[in-house]
Structures are given as C-alpha cells and as structure tokens.
C-alpha cells in the first residue's frame, strides 16, 4: 500500500486519537478550573502530571486552553480524511493550507514539548498523545503534497523524505523519547 492510499486512514485515525485526547484534556482543564486541587487520573506521578502542566501559562498560550485548538484542528483533519476516503479531491490551495496548518501544529508541539520537559518539568499524558499523532499527520501531509505535485521546490529533499518516511517517522519519535529519558534520568534510573 502506497502513502497515497493509506494517507486518508492516517488522517482519520490520527485525528480521532488526537480529538479524543484533546477532548479529555479540555474536560480535565475545566475540572482544574473548578477545583484547583482536583486529583485527575492522569496524575500518575511527579513526572507525568496533567495538573502540573495544565496549571501553567504555557497550557493556555492564546488565553484559552490549548486543547481547544486541538479539538478544532483534529476535527478539520478528520473531515479532510473522510473527504479523501470517499473519493473527494480538492485544489492545491486547500492542500497547501492543510500542510501549513500541520506545520504550525508540529512547531507548536515542539515548543510545548520543550516547555514541558525543560521548563515545567512534567509531562501531560494527553498532551503526549496529541504530540504523537501530530508528527505523522504533518509528515504524511507533506509527503501527500509532494506526491500530488503541490510543491514546486525542494524536489530532492521531498523525494528523500518520501522514500525514507518510515525511518524519518521513527527518528521523529526516538528523539523526544531520548530527550525525555536524558532530562528525567534521575526519575528513570534512580
């Protein structure tokens, strides 16, 4: 099965997972607002603590919970996936906007990852789930646009990415895992 054939499934499955995680995170954030001392099931230990992350300014960069952005973005990507799966097609401008949106999402995820790991010092379980699905959504949207010839630049780079997508996907997961292990080595290796 080629990337072009499984891309709609990546959009649909990734969006459903991201949408569910964003929804639960939104509900948990509302619970924290109502009762700041609430004990949430995602507070596993000092290392993985949703309350520790959700009570910071980084969790509401634009004045509202970041998870609301996730709900909107994942819902839109789900709709695009369903459109593709049902045989629908769209013009280049929409696909470039989808790619721009997933690029903005991965940049935001990388920033929030840095803030969580190095500044806040805790990780949110549901945030990590959204991070985990955002990476393939961005990667495979970029590959889709390249293969559909929506990009007229960087052909060698996109050809390399397209031909090595599995390795790039794995590396994209291994780097954050390694950074987490290094940052929290005292917790893991004590």
Coordinates of N, CA, C and O in Angstrom, one line a residue:
X1 N 0.9 -1.2 0.0 CA 0.0 0.0 0.0 C 0.9 1.2 0.0 O 1.8 1.4 0.8
X2 N 0.6 2.2 -0.9 CA 1.5 3.4 -1.0 C 1.0 4.4 0.0 O -0.1 4.4 0.5
X3 N 1.8 5.4 0.1 CA 1.5 6.6 1.0 C 0.2 7.2 0.6 O -0.7 7.5 1.4
X4 N 0.0 7.3 -0.7 CA -1.2 7.9 -1.3 C -2.5 7.2 -0.9 O -3.5 7.7 -0.6
X5 N -2.3 5.8 -0.8 CA -3.5 5.0 -0.4 C -3.8 5.0 1.1 O -4.9 5.0 1.5
X6 N -2.8 5.1 1.9 CA -3.0 5.0 3.3 C -3.1 6.4 4.0 O -3.5 6.5 5.2
X7 N -2.8 7.4 3.3 CA -2.9 8.8 3.9 C -4.3 9.1 4.4 O -4.4 9.6 5.5
X8 N -5.4 8.8 3.7 CA -6.7 9.1 4.3 C -6.9 8.4 5.7 O -7.5 9.0 6.6
X9 N -6.4 7.2 5.8 CA -6.5 6.5 7.1 C -5.7 7.1 8.2 O -6.1 7.1 9.3
X10 N -4.5 7.6 7.8 CA -3.6 8.3 8.8 C -4.4 9.5 9.3 O -4.4 9.8 10.5
X11 N -5.0 10.3 8.4 CA -5.7 11.5 8.8 C -6.9 11.1 9.7 O -7.1 11.7 10.7
X12 N -7.6 10.1 9.3 CA -8.8 9.7 10.1 C -8.5 9.2 11.5 O -9.0 9.6 12.5
X13 N -7.6 8.2 11.5 CA -7.2 7.5 12.7 C -6.5 8.5 13.6 O -6.8 8.6 14.8
X14 N -5.5 9.2 13.1 CA -4.7 10.2 13.9 C -5.6 11.3 14.4 O -5.5 11.7 15.6
X15 N -6.6 11.7 13.6 CA -7.5 12.8 14.1 C -8.4 12.3 15.2 O -8.7 13.0 16.1
X16 N -8.9 11.1 15.0 CA -9.8 10.5 16.1 C -9.0 10.4 17.4 O -9.5 10.9 18.5
X17 N -7.8 9.9 17.4 CA -7.0 9.8 18.6 C -6.7 11.2 19.2 O -6.9 11.4 20.4
X18 N -6.3 12.1 18.3 CA -6.0 13.5 18.8 C -7.2 14.2 19.3 O -7.2 14.9 20.3
X19 N -8.3 14.0 18.6 CA -9.6 14.6 19.1 C -10.0 14.1 20.4 O -10.4 14.9 21.3
X20 N -9.9 12.8 20.6 CA -10.3 12.2 21.9 C -9.4 12.7 23.0 O -9.8 13.1 24.1
X21 N -8.1 12.8 22.8 CA -7.1 13.3 23.8 C -7.4 14.7 24.1 O -7.3 15.2 25.2
X22 N -7.6 15.5 23.0 CA -7.9 17.0 23.2 C -9.2 17.2 24.0 O -9.3 18.1 24.9
X23 N -10.2 16.3 23.7 CA -11.5 16.5 24.4 C -11.3 16.1 25.9 O -11.7 16.9 26.8
X24 N -10.6 15.0 26.2 CA -10.4 14.6 27.6 C -9.6 15.7 28.3 O -9.9 16.1 29.5
X25 N -8.6 16.2 27.7 CA -7.7 17.3 28.2 C -8.6 18.6 28.5 O -8.4 19.2 29.5
X26 N -9.5 18.9 27.6 CA -10.4 20.0 27.8 C -11.3 19.8 29.1 O -11.4 20.7 29.9
X27 N -11.8 18.6 29.2 CA -12.7 18.3 30.3 C -11.9 18.4 31.6 O -12.3 19.0 32.6
X28 N -10.7 17.8 31.6 CA -9.8 17.9 32.8 C -9.4 19.3 33.1 O -9.4 19.7 34.3
X29 N -9.2 20.2 32.1 CA -8.8 21.6 32.3 C -10.0 22.3 33.0 O -9.8 23.1 33.9
X30 N -11.2 22.0 32.6 CA -12.4 22.6 33.2 C -12.5 22.1 34.6 O -12.8 22.9 35.5
X31 N -12.2 20.8 34.9 CA -12.2 20.3 36.3 C -11.2 21.1 37.1 O -11.4 21.4 38.3
X32 N -10.0 21.4 36.6 CA -8.9 22.1 37.3 C -9.4 23.5 37.6 O -9.1 24.0 38.7
X33 N -10.1 24.1 36.6 CA -10.5 25.5 36.8 C -11.6 25.5 38.0 O -11.5 26.4 38.8
X34 N -12.5 24.5 38.0 CA -13.5 24.5 39.0 C -12.9 24.1 40.4 O -13.4 24.6 41.4
X35 N -11.9 23.3 40.4 CA -11.3 22.8 41.7 C -9.8 22.6 41.5 O -9.3 21.5 41.0
X36 N -8.9 23.6 41.7 CA -7.5 23.6 41.5 C -6.8 22.4 42.2 O -5.7 22.0 41.9
X37 N -7.4 21.8 43.3 CA -6.8 20.7 44.0 C -7.3 19.4 43.6 O -7.1 18.4 44.2
X38 N -8.0 19.3 42.4 CA -8.6 18.1 41.9 C -7.4 17.1 41.6 O -6.4 17.4 41.2
X39 N -7.7 15.8 41.9 CA -6.8 14.7 41.6 C -7.4 14.0 40.3 O -8.4 13.4 40.4
X40 N -6.6 14.2 39.2 CA -7.1 13.6 38.0 C -6.4 12.3 37.8 O -5.3 12.0 38.2
X41 N -7.1 11.4 37.0 CA -6.5 10.0 36.8 C -5.2 10.1 36.0 O -4.4 9.2 36.1
X42 N -4.9 11.2 35.3 CA -3.7 11.3 34.5 C -2.5 11.8 35.4 O -1.4 12.0 34.8
X43 N -2.8 12.1 36.6 CA -1.7 12.4 37.6 C -1.1 11.1 38.1 O -1.5 10.6 39.1
X44 N -0.2 10.6 37.3 CA 0.4 9.3 37.6 C 1.5 9.4 38.7 O 1.6 8.6 39.6
X45 N 2.3 10.4 38.5 CA 3.5 10.6 39.4 C 4.0 12.0 39.2 O 3.4 12.7 38.4
X46 N 5.0 12.4 39.9 CA 5.5 13.8 39.6 C 6.0 14.0 38.2 O 6.0 15.2 37.7
X47 N 6.4 13.0 37.5 CA 6.9 13.1 36.2 C 5.8 13.2 35.2 O 5.8 14.0 34.2
X48 N 4.7 12.5 35.3 CA 3.6 12.5 34.4 C 2.4 13.1 35.3 O 1.8 12.3 36.0
X49 N 2.1 14.4 35.1 CA 1.1 15.0 35.9 C 0.4 16.1 35.1 O 1.0 17.1 34.8
X50 N -0.8 15.8 34.7 CA -1.6 16.7 33.9 C -1.8 18.0 34.6 O -1.8 19.1 34.0
X51 N -2.1 18.0 35.9 CA -2.4 19.2 36.7 C -1.2 20.1 36.7 O -1.3 21.3 36.5
X52 N 0.0 19.5 36.8 CA 1.2 20.3 36.8 C 1.4 21.1 35.5 O 1.9 22.2 35.5
X53 N 1.0 20.5 34.4 CA 1.2 21.1 33.1 C 0.0 22.0 32.8 O 0.2 23.2 32.4
X54 N -1.2 21.6 33.1 CA -2.4 22.3 32.8 C -2.6 23.6 33.6 O -3.3 24.5 33.2
X55 N -1.9 23.7 34.7 CA -2.0 24.9 35.5 C -0.9 26.0 35.2 O -0.8 27.0 35.9
X56 N -0.2 25.8 34.1 CA 0.8 26.8 33.7 C 0.3 27.7 32.6 O -0.7 27.4 31.9
X57 N 1.0 28.8 32.4 CA 0.6 29.8 31.3 C 0.8 29.1 30.0 O 0.1 29.4 29.0
X58 N 1.8 28.2 29.9 CA 2.0 27.5 28.6 C 0.8 26.7 28.1 O 0.7 26.5 26.9
X59 N 0.0 26.3 29.0 CA -1.2 25.5 28.6 C -2.3 26.3 28.0 O -3.3 25.7 27.5
X60 N -2.2 27.6 28.1 CA -3.2 28.5 27.6 C -2.5 29.7 26.9 O -2.8 30.9 27.3
X61 N -1.7 29.5 25.9 CA -0.9 30.5 25.3 C -1.8 31.6 24.7 O -1.4 32.8 24.8
X62 N -2.9 31.3 24.1 CA -3.7 32.3 23.5 C -4.9 32.8 24.4 O -5.9 33.4 23.9
X63 N -4.8 32.5 25.7 CA -5.9 32.9 26.6 C -7.0 31.9 26.8 O -7.9 32.1 27.6
X64 N -6.9 30.8 26.2 CA -7.8 29.7 26.4 C -7.0 28.4 26.3 O -5.9 28.4 25.8
X65 N -7.6 27.3 26.8 CA -6.8 26.0 26.8 C -6.3 25.6 25.4 O -7.1 25.6 24.5
X66 N -5.1 25.2 25.3 CA -4.5 24.8 24.0 C -5.3 23.6 23.5 O -5.4 23.4 22.2
X67 N -5.9 22.8 24.3 CA -6.7 21.7 23.9 C -7.8 22.0 23.0 O -8.2 21.2 22.1
X68 N -8.3 23.3 23.1 CA -9.4 23.7 22.2 C -8.9 23.8 20.8 O -9.6 23.6 19.8
X69 N -7.7 24.3 20.6 CA -7.0 24.3 19.3 C -7.0 22.9 18.7 O -7.2 22.7 17.5
X70 N -6.6 21.9 19.6 CA -6.5 20.5 19.2 C -7.9 20.0 18.7 O -8.0 19.4 17.7
X71 N -8.9 20.3 19.4 CA -10.3 19.9 19.0 C -10.6 20.4 17.6 O -11.1 19.7 16.8
X72 N -10.4 21.7 17.4 CA -10.7 22.3 16.1 C -9.8 21.7 15.0 O -10.3 21.3 13.9
X73 N -8.5 21.6 15.2 CA -7.6 21.2 14.2 C -7.9 19.7 13.9 O -7.9 19.3 12.7
X74 N -8.0 18.9 14.9 CA -8.2 17.4 14.6 C -9.6 17.2 13.9 O -9.7 16.3 13.1
X75 N -10.6 18.0 14.3 CA -11.9 17.8 13.6 C -11.8 18.2 12.1 O -12.3 17.5 11.3
X76 N -11.0 19.3 11.8 CA -10.8 19.6 10.4 C -10.0 18.5 9.6 O -10.4 18.2 8.5
X77 N -9.0 18.0 10.2 CA -8.2 17.0 9.6 C -9.0 15.7 9.4 O -8.9 15.0 8.4
X78 N -9.9 15.4 10.3 CA -10.8 14.3 10.2 C -11.7 14.5 9.0 O -11.8 13.5 8.2
X79 N -12.2 15.7 8.8 CA -13.1 15.9 7.7 C -12.3 15.8 6.4 O -12.9 15.3 5.4
X80 N -11.1 16.3 6.3 CA -10.3 16.1 5.1 C -10.0 14.6 4.8 O -10.1 14.2 3.7
X81 N -9.8 13.9 5.9 CA -9.5 12.4 5.7 C -10.8 11.7 5.1 O -10.7 10.9 4.2
X82 N -11.9 12.1 5.7 CA -13.2 11.5 5.2 C -13.4 11.9 3.8 O -13.9 11.0 2.9
X83 N -13.1 13.1 3.4 CA -13.3 13.6 2.0 C -12.5 12.7 1.1 O -12.9 12.3 0.1
X84 N -11.2 12.6 1.5 CA -10.3 11.8 0.6 C -10.7 10.3 0.5 O -10.7 9.7 -0.6
X85 N -11.1 9.7 1.6 CA -11.5 8.3 1.6 C -12.8 8.1 0.8 O -12.9 7.1 0.2
X86 N -13.7 9.1 0.8 CA -14.9 9.0 0.0 C -14.7 9.4 -1.5 O -15.6 9.4 -2.3
X87 N -13.4 9.6 -1.9 CA -13.1 9.9 -3.3 C -13.1 11.4 -3.6 O -12.8 11.7 -4.8
X88 N -13.3 12.2 -2.7 CA -13.3 13.7 -2.9 C -11.9 14.2 -3.1 O -10.9 13.6 -2.6
X89 N -11.8 15.2 -3.9 CA -10.5 15.8 -4.2 C -10.6 17.3 -4.0 O -11.7 17.9 -4.1
X90 N -9.5 18.0 -3.8 CA -9.6 19.4 -3.7 C -8.4 20.0 -4.4 O -7.5 19.3 -4.9
X91 N -8.4 21.3 -4.5 CA -7.4 22.0 -5.3 C -6.2 22.3 -4.4 O -6.2 22.2 -3.2
X92 N -5.1 22.7 -5.1 CA -3.8 22.9 -4.5 C -3.9 23.9 -3.3 O -3.3 23.6 -2.2
X93 N -4.6 25.0 -3.4 CA -4.6 25.9 -2.2 C -5.1 25.3 -0.9 O -4.5 25.6 0.1
X94 N -6.1 24.4 -1.0 CA -6.5 23.8 0.3 C -5.4 22.9 0.8 O -5.2 22.9 2.0
X95 N -4.8 22.2 0.0 CA -3.7 21.3 0.4 C -2.5 22.0 1.0 O -1.9 21.6 2.0
X96 N -2.2 23.2 0.4 CA -1.1 24.0 1.0 C -1.5 24.5 2.4 O -0.7 24.6 3.3
X97 N -2.8 24.9 2.5 CA -3.3 25.3 3.8 C -3.3 24.2 4.9 O -2.9 24.4 6.0
X98 N -3.6 23.0 4.4 CA -3.6 21.8 5.3 C -2.1 21.6 5.8 O -1.9 21.4 6.9
X99 N -1.2 21.7 4.8 CA 0.2 21.5 5.1 C 0.7 22.6 6.1 O 1.4 22.4 7.0
X100 N 0.3 23.8 5.8 CA 0.7 24.9 6.6 C 0.1 24.8 8.0 O 0.8 25.0 9.0
X101 N -1.1 24.3 8.1 CA -1.7 24.0 9.4 C -1.0 22.9 10.2 O -0.7 23.1 11.4
X102 N -0.6 21.8 9.5 CA 0.1 20.8 10.2 C 1.5 21.2 10.6 O 2.1 20.8 11.6
X103 N 2.1 22.1 9.7 CA 3.4 22.6 10.1 C 3.3 23.5 11.3 O 4.2 23.4 12.2
X104 N 2.3 24.4 11.4 CA 2.1 25.2 12.6 C 1.9 24.3 13.8 O 2.4 24.6 14.9
X105 N 1.1 23.2 13.6 CA 0.9 22.3 14.7 C 2.2 21.6 15.2 O 2.4 21.6 16.4
X106 N 3.0 21.2 14.3 CA 4.2 20.5 14.8 C 5.2 21.5 15.4 O 5.9 21.1 16.4
X107 N 5.2 22.7 14.9 CA 6.1 23.7 15.6 C 5.5 24.0 17.0 O 6.3 24.1 17.9
X108 N 4.2 24.1 17.1 CA 3.6 24.4 18.4 C 3.9 23.2 19.4 O 4.2 23.4 20.5
X109 N 3.8 22.0 18.8 CA 4.1 20.8 19.6 C 5.5 20.7 20.1 O 5.8 20.4 21.2
X110 N 6.4 21.1 19.2 CA 7.8 21.1 19.6 C 8.1 22.2 20.6 O 8.9 21.9 21.6
X111 N 7.5 23.3 20.5 CA 7.7 24.3 21.5 C 7.1 23.9 22.9 O 7.7 24.0 23.9
X112 N 5.9 23.3 22.8 CA 5.2 22.8 24.1 C 6.0 21.7 24.7 O 6.1 21.6 25.9
X113 N 6.6 20.8 23.9 CA 7.4 19.7 24.3 C 8.6 20.3 25.1 O 8.9 19.9 26.2
X114 N 9.3 21.3 24.5 CA 10.4 21.9 25.2 C 10.0 22.5 26.5 O 10.7 22.3 27.5
X115 N 8.9 23.3 26.5 CA 8.4 23.9 27.7 C 8.1 22.9 28.8 O 8.4 23.0 30.0
X116 N 7.4 21.8 28.4 CA 7.0 20.8 29.4 C 8.2 20.1 30.0 O 8.3 19.9 31.2
X117 N 9.2 19.7 29.1 CA 10.3 18.9 29.5 C 11.3 19.8 30.3 O 11.8 19.4 31.4
X118 N 11.6 20.9 29.8 CA 12.8 21.7 30.3 C 12.3 22.9 31.2 O 13.2 23.3 32.0
X119 N 11.1 23.4 31.1 CA 10.7 24.5 32.0 C 9.7 24.0 33.1 O 9.9 24.3 34.2
X120 N 8.7 23.3 32.7 CA 7.7 22.9 33.6 C 8.2 21.7 34.4 O 8.0 21.6 35.6
X121 N 8.9 20.8 33.8 CA 9.4 19.6 34.4 C 8.5 18.5 34.7 O 8.7 17.6 35.5
X122 N 7.4 18.5 33.9 CA 6.4 17.4 34.0 C 5.8 17.2 32.6 O 5.8 18.1 31.8
X123 N 5.2 16.1 32.4 CA 4.6 15.8 31.1 C 3.1 15.5 31.4 O 2.8 14.9 32.4
X124 N 2.3 15.9 30.4 CA 0.9 15.6 30.4 C 0.6 14.4 29.5 O 1.0 14.5 28.3
X125 N 0.0 13.4 30.0 CA -0.3 12.2 29.2 C -1.1 12.5 28.0 O -0.7 12.0 26.9
X126 N -2.1 13.3 28.1 CA -3.0 13.6 26.9 C -2.2 14.5 25.9 O -2.4 14.4 24.7
X127 N -1.4 15.4 26.4 CA -0.6 16.2 25.5 C 0.3 15.3 24.7 O 0.5 15.5 23.5
X128 N 1.0 14.4 25.4 CA 1.9 13.5 24.7 C 1.2 12.7 23.6 O 1.7 12.4 22.6
X129 N -0.1 12.3 23.9 CA -0.8 11.6 22.8 C -1.1 12.5 21.6 O -0.9 12.1 20.5
X130 N -1.4 13.8 21.9 CA -1.6 14.7 20.7 C -0.3 14.9 20.0 O -0.3 15.0 18.8
X131 N 0.8 15.0 20.8 CA 2.1 15.2 20.1 C 2.4 14.0 19.2 O 2.9 14.1 18.1
X132 N 2.1 12.8 19.7 CA 2.4 11.6 19.0 C 1.7 11.5 17.7 O 2.2 10.9 16.7
X133 N 0.4 12.0 17.6 CA -0.3 11.9 16.4 C 0.0 13.1 15.5 O -0.2 13.0 14.2
X134 N 0.4 14.2 16.0 CA 0.7 15.4 15.2 C 1.8 15.1 14.3 O 1.8 15.5 13.1
X135 N 2.8 14.4 14.8 CA 4.0 14.1 14.0 C 3.7 13.4 12.6 O 4.0 13.9 11.6
X136 N 3.0 12.2 12.7 CA 2.7 11.6 11.4 C 1.7 12.4 10.5 O 1.8 12.3 9.3
X137 N 0.8 13.1 11.2 CA -0.1 13.9 10.4 C 0.7 15.0 9.6 O 0.4 15.2 8.4
X138 N 1.6 15.6 10.2 CA 2.5 16.6 9.4 C 3.3 15.9 8.4 O 3.3 16.3 7.2
X139 N 4.0 14.8 8.8 CA 4.9 14.1 7.9 C 4.2 13.6 6.6 O 4.6 13.9 5.5
X140 N 3.1 13.0 6.8 CA 2.4 12.4 5.7 C 1.6 13.4 4.9 O 1.3 13.2 3.7
X141 N 1.2 14.5 5.5 CA 0.6 15.6 4.7 C 1.6 16.2 3.8 O 1.3 16.5 2.6
X142 N 2.8 16.3 4.3 CA 3.9 16.9 3.5 C 4.2 15.9 2.3 O 4.4 16.3 1.2
X143 N 4.3 14.6 2.6 CA 4.5 13.6 1.6 C 3.4 13.6 0.5 O 3.6 13.6 -0.7
X144 N 2.2 13.7 1.0 CA 1.0 13.7 0.1 C 1.1 14.9 -0.8 O 0.9 14.8 -2.0
X145 N 1.4 16.1 -0.3 CA 1.5 17.3 -1.1 C 2.7 17.1 -2.1 O 2.5 17.6 -3.3
X146 N 3.7 16.5 -1.7 CA 4.9 16.3 -2.7 C 4.4 15.4 -3.8 O 4.6 15.7 -5.0
X147 N 3.8 14.3 -3.4 CA 3.5 13.3 -4.4 C 2.3 13.8 -5.3 O 2.2 13.3 -6.5
X148 N 1.5 14.7 -4.8 CA 0.5 15.2 -5.6 C 1.0 16.4 -6.4 O 0.2 17.1 -7.1
X149 N 2.3 16.7 -6.3 CA 2.9 17.8 -7.0 C 2.4 19.2 -6.7 O 2.3 20.1 -7.5
X150 N 2.1 19.3 -5.4 CA 1.6 20.7 -4.9 C 2.8 21.5 -4.5 O 2.6 22.7 -4.3
X151 N 4.0 20.9 -4.4 CA 5.2 21.7 -4.1 C 6.0 21.7 -5.4 O 6.2 20.7 -6.1
X152 N 6.5 22.9 -5.7 CA 7.3 23.1 -6.9 C 8.8 23.5 -6.5 O 9.5 24.1 -7.3
X153 N 9.2 23.1 -5.3 CA 10.5 23.4 -4.8 C 11.0 22.2 -4.0 O 10.2 21.4 -3.6
X154 N 12.3 22.1 -3.8 CA 12.9 21.1 -3.0 C 12.6 19.7 -3.4 O 12.5 18.8 -2.5
X155 N 12.6 19.4 -4.7 CA 12.2 18.1 -5.1 C 13.2 17.0 -4.6 O 12.7 15.9 -4.2
X156 N 14.5 17.3 -4.5 CA 15.4 16.3 -4.0 C 15.1 16.0 -2.5 O 15.1 14.9 -2.1
X157 N 14.8 17.1 -1.7 CA 14.5 16.9 -0.3 C 13.2 16.1 -0.1 O 13.2 15.1 0.6
X158 N 12.2 16.5 -0.8 CA 10.9 15.8 -0.7 C 11.0 14.4 -1.2 O 10.3 13.5 -0.7
X159 N 11.8 14.2 -2.2 CA 11.9 12.8 -2.7 C 12.6 12.0 -1.7 O 12.2 10.8 -1.4
X160 N 13.6 12.5 -1.0 CA 14.3 11.8 0.1 C 13.3 11.5 1.2 O 13.3 10.3 1.7
X161 N 12.6 12.5 1.6 CA 11.6 12.3 2.7 C 10.6 11.2 2.3 O 10.3 10.3 3.1
X162 N 10.1 11.3 1.1 CA 9.1 10.4 0.6 C 9.6 9.0 0.6 O 8.9 8.0 1.0
X163 N 10.8 8.8 0.2 CA 11.4 7.4 0.1 C 11.8 6.9 1.4 O 12.0 5.6 1.5
X164 N 12.0 7.7 2.4 CA 12.5 7.3 3.7 C 11.6 7.6 4.8 O 12.0 7.8 6.0
X165 N 10.3 7.7 4.5 CA 9.3 8.1 5.5 C 9.2 7.3 6.8 O 9.1 7.8 7.9
X166 N 9.4 6.0 6.7 CA 9.3 5.1 7.9 C 10.5 5.5 8.8 O 10.3 5.6 10.0
X167 N 11.7 5.5 8.3 CA 12.9 5.9 9.1 C 12.7 7.3 9.7 O 13.0 7.5 10.9
X168 N 12.2 8.2 8.9 CA 12.1 9.6 9.4 C 11.0 9.6 10.5 O 11.1 10.3 11.5
X169 N 9.9 8.9 10.3 CA 8.9 8.8 11.3 C 9.4 8.2 12.6 O 9.2 8.8 13.7
X170 N 10.2 7.1 12.6 CA 10.8 6.5 13.8 C 11.7 7.5 14.4 O 11.7 7.6 15.7
X171 N 12.6 8.1 13.7 CA 13.5 9.1 14.3 C 12.8 10.2 15.0 O 13.2 10.7 16.0
X172 N 11.7 10.6 14.4 CA 10.8 11.7 15.0 C 10.2 11.3 16.3 O 9.9 12.1 17.1
X173 N 10.1 10.0 16.5 CA 9.6 9.5 17.8 C 10.8 9.3 18.8 O 10.7 9.5 20.0
X174 N 11.9 8.8 18.3 CA 13.1 8.4 19.1 C 13.7 9.7 19.7 O 14.1 9.6 20.9
X175 N 13.8 10.7 19.0 CA 14.5 11.9 19.5 C 13.7 12.5 20.8 O 14.4 12.7 21.8
X176 N 12.4 12.7 20.8 CA 11.8 13.1 22.0 C 11.9 12.1 23.2 O 12.1 12.5 24.3
X177 N 11.8 10.8 22.8 CA 11.9 9.8 23.9 C 13.3 9.9 24.5 O 13.4 9.9 25.8
X178 N 14.3 10.0 23.7 CA 15.7 10.2 24.2 C 15.8 11.4 25.1 O 16.4 11.4 26.2
X179 N 15.3 12.5 24.6 CA 15.4 13.8 25.4 C 14.7 13.7 26.7 O 15.1 14.2 27.7
X180 N 13.5 13.0 26.7 CA 12.8 12.8 28.0 C 13.6 11.9 28.9 O 13.8 12.2 30.1
X181 N 14.2 10.8 28.4 CA 15.0 10.0 29.2 C 16.2 10.7 29.8 O 16.6 10.5 31.0
X182 N 16.8 11.5 29.0 CA 18.0 12.3 29.5 C 17.6 13.3 30.5 O 18.3 13.5 31.5
X183 N 16.5 14.0 30.3 CA 16.1 15.1 31.2 C 15.6 14.5 32.5 O 15.9 15.1 33.5
X184 N 14.9 13.4 32.5 CA 14.4 12.8 33.7 C 15.1 11.5 34.1 O 14.6 10.6 34.7
X185 N 16.4 11.5 33.8 CA 17.2 10.3 34.1 C 17.2 9.9 35.6 O 17.2 8.7 35.9
X186 N 17.2 10.9 36.5 CA 17.1 10.6 37.9 C 15.8 9.9 38.3 O 15.8 9.0 39.1
X187 N 14.7 10.2 37.6 CA 13.5 9.5 37.8 C 13.5 8.1 37.3 O 13.1 7.2 37.9
X188 N 14.0 7.9 36.1 CA 14.0 6.6 35.4 C 15.1 5.7 35.9 O 15.0 4.5 36.0
X189 N 16.3 6.2 36.3 CA 17.4 5.4 36.6 C 17.9 5.5 38.0 O 19.1 5.3 38.3
X190 N 17.0 6.0 38.9 CA 17.4 6.1 40.3 C 17.3 4.8 41.1 O 16.7 3.9 40.8

